[in-house]
Backbone as JSON, one array per atom type, in Angstrom:
{
  "sequence": "XXXXXXXXXXXXXXXXXXXXXXXXXXXXXXXXXXXXXXXXXXXXXXXXXXXXXXXXXXXXXXXX",
  "N": [[51.79, 10.01, -34.93], [54.2, 11.64, -35.47], [52.96, 13.7, -34.83], [51.91, 13.65, -32.0], [54.28, 12.88, -30.56], [55.44, 15.64, -31.37], [53.81, 17.21, -30.02], [53.9, 16.29, -26.92], [56.5, 16.82, -26.59], [56.09, 20.02, -26.73], [54.65, 20.46, -24.39], [56.34, 19.31, -22.52], [58.16, 21.41, -22.72], [56.54, 22.96, -21.94], [55.99, 22.88, -18.94], [58.12, 22.56, -18.18], [58.96, 25.63, -17.95], [57.71, 26.44, -16.41], [58.21, 25.35, -13.91], [60.32, 25.97, -12.22], [62.62, 24.54, -10.92], [62.65, 22.34, -12.94], [63.66, 23.39, -15.07], [66.72, 23.02, -15.51], [68.76, 20.37, -15.17], [70.07, 18.92, -12.57], [72.79, 18.42, -11.45], [74.37, 20.32, -13.29], [72.85, 22.9, -12.93], [73.31, 23.03, -10.28], [76.58, 23.68, -10.86], [76.24, 25.84, -12.21], [75.28, 27.79, -10.22], [78.09, 27.49, -8.25], [79.69, 28.3, -9.78], [78.44, 30.72, -10.65], [79.03, 32.08, -7.8], [81.72, 32.11, -7.45], [82.42, 34.41, -9.16], [80.93, 36.85, -8.27], [82.11, 36.6, -5.66], [84.87, 37.28, -6.36], [84.16, 39.65, -7.45], [83.3, 41.7, -5.47], [85.51, 41.2, -3.73], [87.51, 42.6, -5.2], [86.47, 45.09, -5.47], [86.79, 45.6, -2.68], [84.41, 45.51, -0.99], [82.16, 43.33, 1.72], [80.33, 40.69, 1.17], [77.62, 41.52, 1.13], [77.36, 43.95, 0.81], [78.29, 44.23, -2.06], [76.04, 42.6, -3.13], [73.84, 44.42, -2.45], [75.2, 46.78, -4.1], [75.21, 45.66, -6.36], [71.88, 44.72, -6.9], [70.65, 47.88, -6.43], [71.54, 48.78, -8.92], [69.94, 46.99, -11.19], [67.03, 47.63, -13.57], [63.92, 48.92, -11.91]],
  "CA": [[53.28, 9.3, -34.16], [55.19, 12.34, -34.75], [52.56, 14.51, -33.91], [51.86, 13.2, -30.96], [55.74, 13.71, -30.24], [55.74, 17.12, -30.96], [52.73, 17.69, -28.57], [54.52, 15.84, -25.37], [57.7, 17.95, -26.46], [55.65, 20.97, -26.41], [54.13, 20.53, -23.0], [57.42, 19.68, -21.74], [59.02, 23.01, -22.41], [55.57, 24.38, -21.19], [55.79, 22.26, -17.43], [59.79, 23.23, -17.75], [59.27, 26.94, -17.58], [56.37, 26.8, -15.76], [58.58, 24.89, -13.15], [62.06, 25.96, -12.36], [63.44, 23.37, -10.87], [62.96, 21.28, -13.88], [64.55, 23.87, -16.24], [68.14, 22.48, -15.58], [69.25, 19.09, -14.5], [70.49, 19.73, -10.66], [74.11, 19.09, -11.11], [74.3, 21.46, -14.35], [72.66, 23.94, -11.81], [75.06, 22.87, -8.85], [77.66, 23.86, -11.05], [76.37, 27.32, -12.39], [75.67, 28.17, -8.49], [79.57, 28.01, -7.77], [80.69, 29.35, -11.05], [78.46, 32.74, -10.29], [79.46, 31.95, -6.37], [83.13, 32.53, -7.64], [82.45, 34.89, -9.86], [80.48, 37.32, -7.73], [83.19, 36.49, -4.47], [85.83, 37.95, -6.62], [83.81, 40.89, -8.02], [83.38, 41.4, -4.34], [86.73, 41.05, -3.31], [88.14, 43.29, -6.64], [86.01, 46.17, -4.94], [86.89, 45.97, -1.46], [82.83, 45.2, -0.64], [81.39, 42.64, 1.83], [79.13, 40.11, 0.16], [76.49, 41.91, 1.6], [77.26, 45.27, 0.25], [78.27, 43.88, -2.95], [74.36, 42.59, -3.69], [73.1, 46.15, -2.76], [75.05, 47.37, -5.27], [74.36, 45.28, -7.64], [70.53, 45.1, -6.93], [70.42, 48.8, -6.7], [71.6, 48.59, -10.56], [68.99, 46.71, -11.6], [65.96, 48.66, -13.05], [62.61, 48.61, -11.26]],
  "C": [[54.16, 10.61, -33.79], [54.12, 14.04, -34.22], [52.32, 14.93, -32.77], [53.24, 13.47, -30.08], [55.94, 14.82, -29.8], [54.83, 17.75, -29.73], [53.25, 17.55, -27.14], [55.57, 16.98, -25.45], [56.89, 19.44, -26.08], [54.9, 21.41, -24.57], [54.91, 19.71, -21.35], [58.17, 20.48, -21.48], [57.97, 23.52, -21.62], [55.89, 24.34, -19.6], [57.46, 22.96, -17.44], [59.57, 24.95, -17.57], [58.07, 27.08, -16.77], [57.24, 26.53, -13.93], [59.92, 24.97, -13.23], [62.69, 24.86, -11.93], [62.85, 22.18, -11.97], [63.41, 21.76, -15.2], [66.12, 23.37, -16.54], [68.56, 21.32, -15.07], [70.15, 19.7, -13.29], [71.79, 19.91, -10.74], [74.57, 19.79, -12.41], [73.86, 23.09, -12.76], [73.35, 24.27, -10.43], [75.86, 23.92, -9.74], [77.83, 25.34, -11.87], [76.37, 28.15, -11.06], [76.67, 28.68, -8.26], [79.95, 28.98, -8.84], [80.26, 31.06, -10.66], [78.66, 32.79, -8.93], [80.75, 33.11, -6.47], [83.23, 33.94, -8.13], [82.13, 36.37, -8.59], [81.49, 37.5, -5.86], [84.65, 37.56, -4.91], [85.57, 38.96, -7.46], [84.03, 41.67, -6.38], [84.77, 41.97, -3.76], [87.86, 42.18, -4.0], [87.98, 44.82, -5.78], [86.04, 46.5, -3.44], [85.37, 45.7, -0.59], [82.84, 43.89, 0.31], [80.5, 41.88, 0.79], [77.93, 40.73, 0.01], [76.05, 43.18, 0.6], [77.54, 45.15, -1.05], [76.93, 43.32, -3.86], [73.53, 43.2, -3.47], [73.87, 46.62, -3.59], [74.9, 46.78, -6.58], [72.79, 45.42, -7.79], [69.8, 46.64, -6.95], [70.72, 49.31, -8.38], [70.71, 48.53, -11.4], [67.63, 47.74, -12.34], [65.14, 48.14, -12.16], [61.5, 48.2, -12.18]]
}
């Protein structure tokens, strides 16, 4: 029985990492999105950038 539960959990984890929608509960995902948006908005405002310019700056700093 324990082995079956372990295999079931492993399968759930595999599916969750393959399917982006299953990684986080929807409410948590929305909360994280809202938090990131607030931080990004403050980042842009503090630097006098539009959000498009801020995104461009962030993306250009990422390694390729």
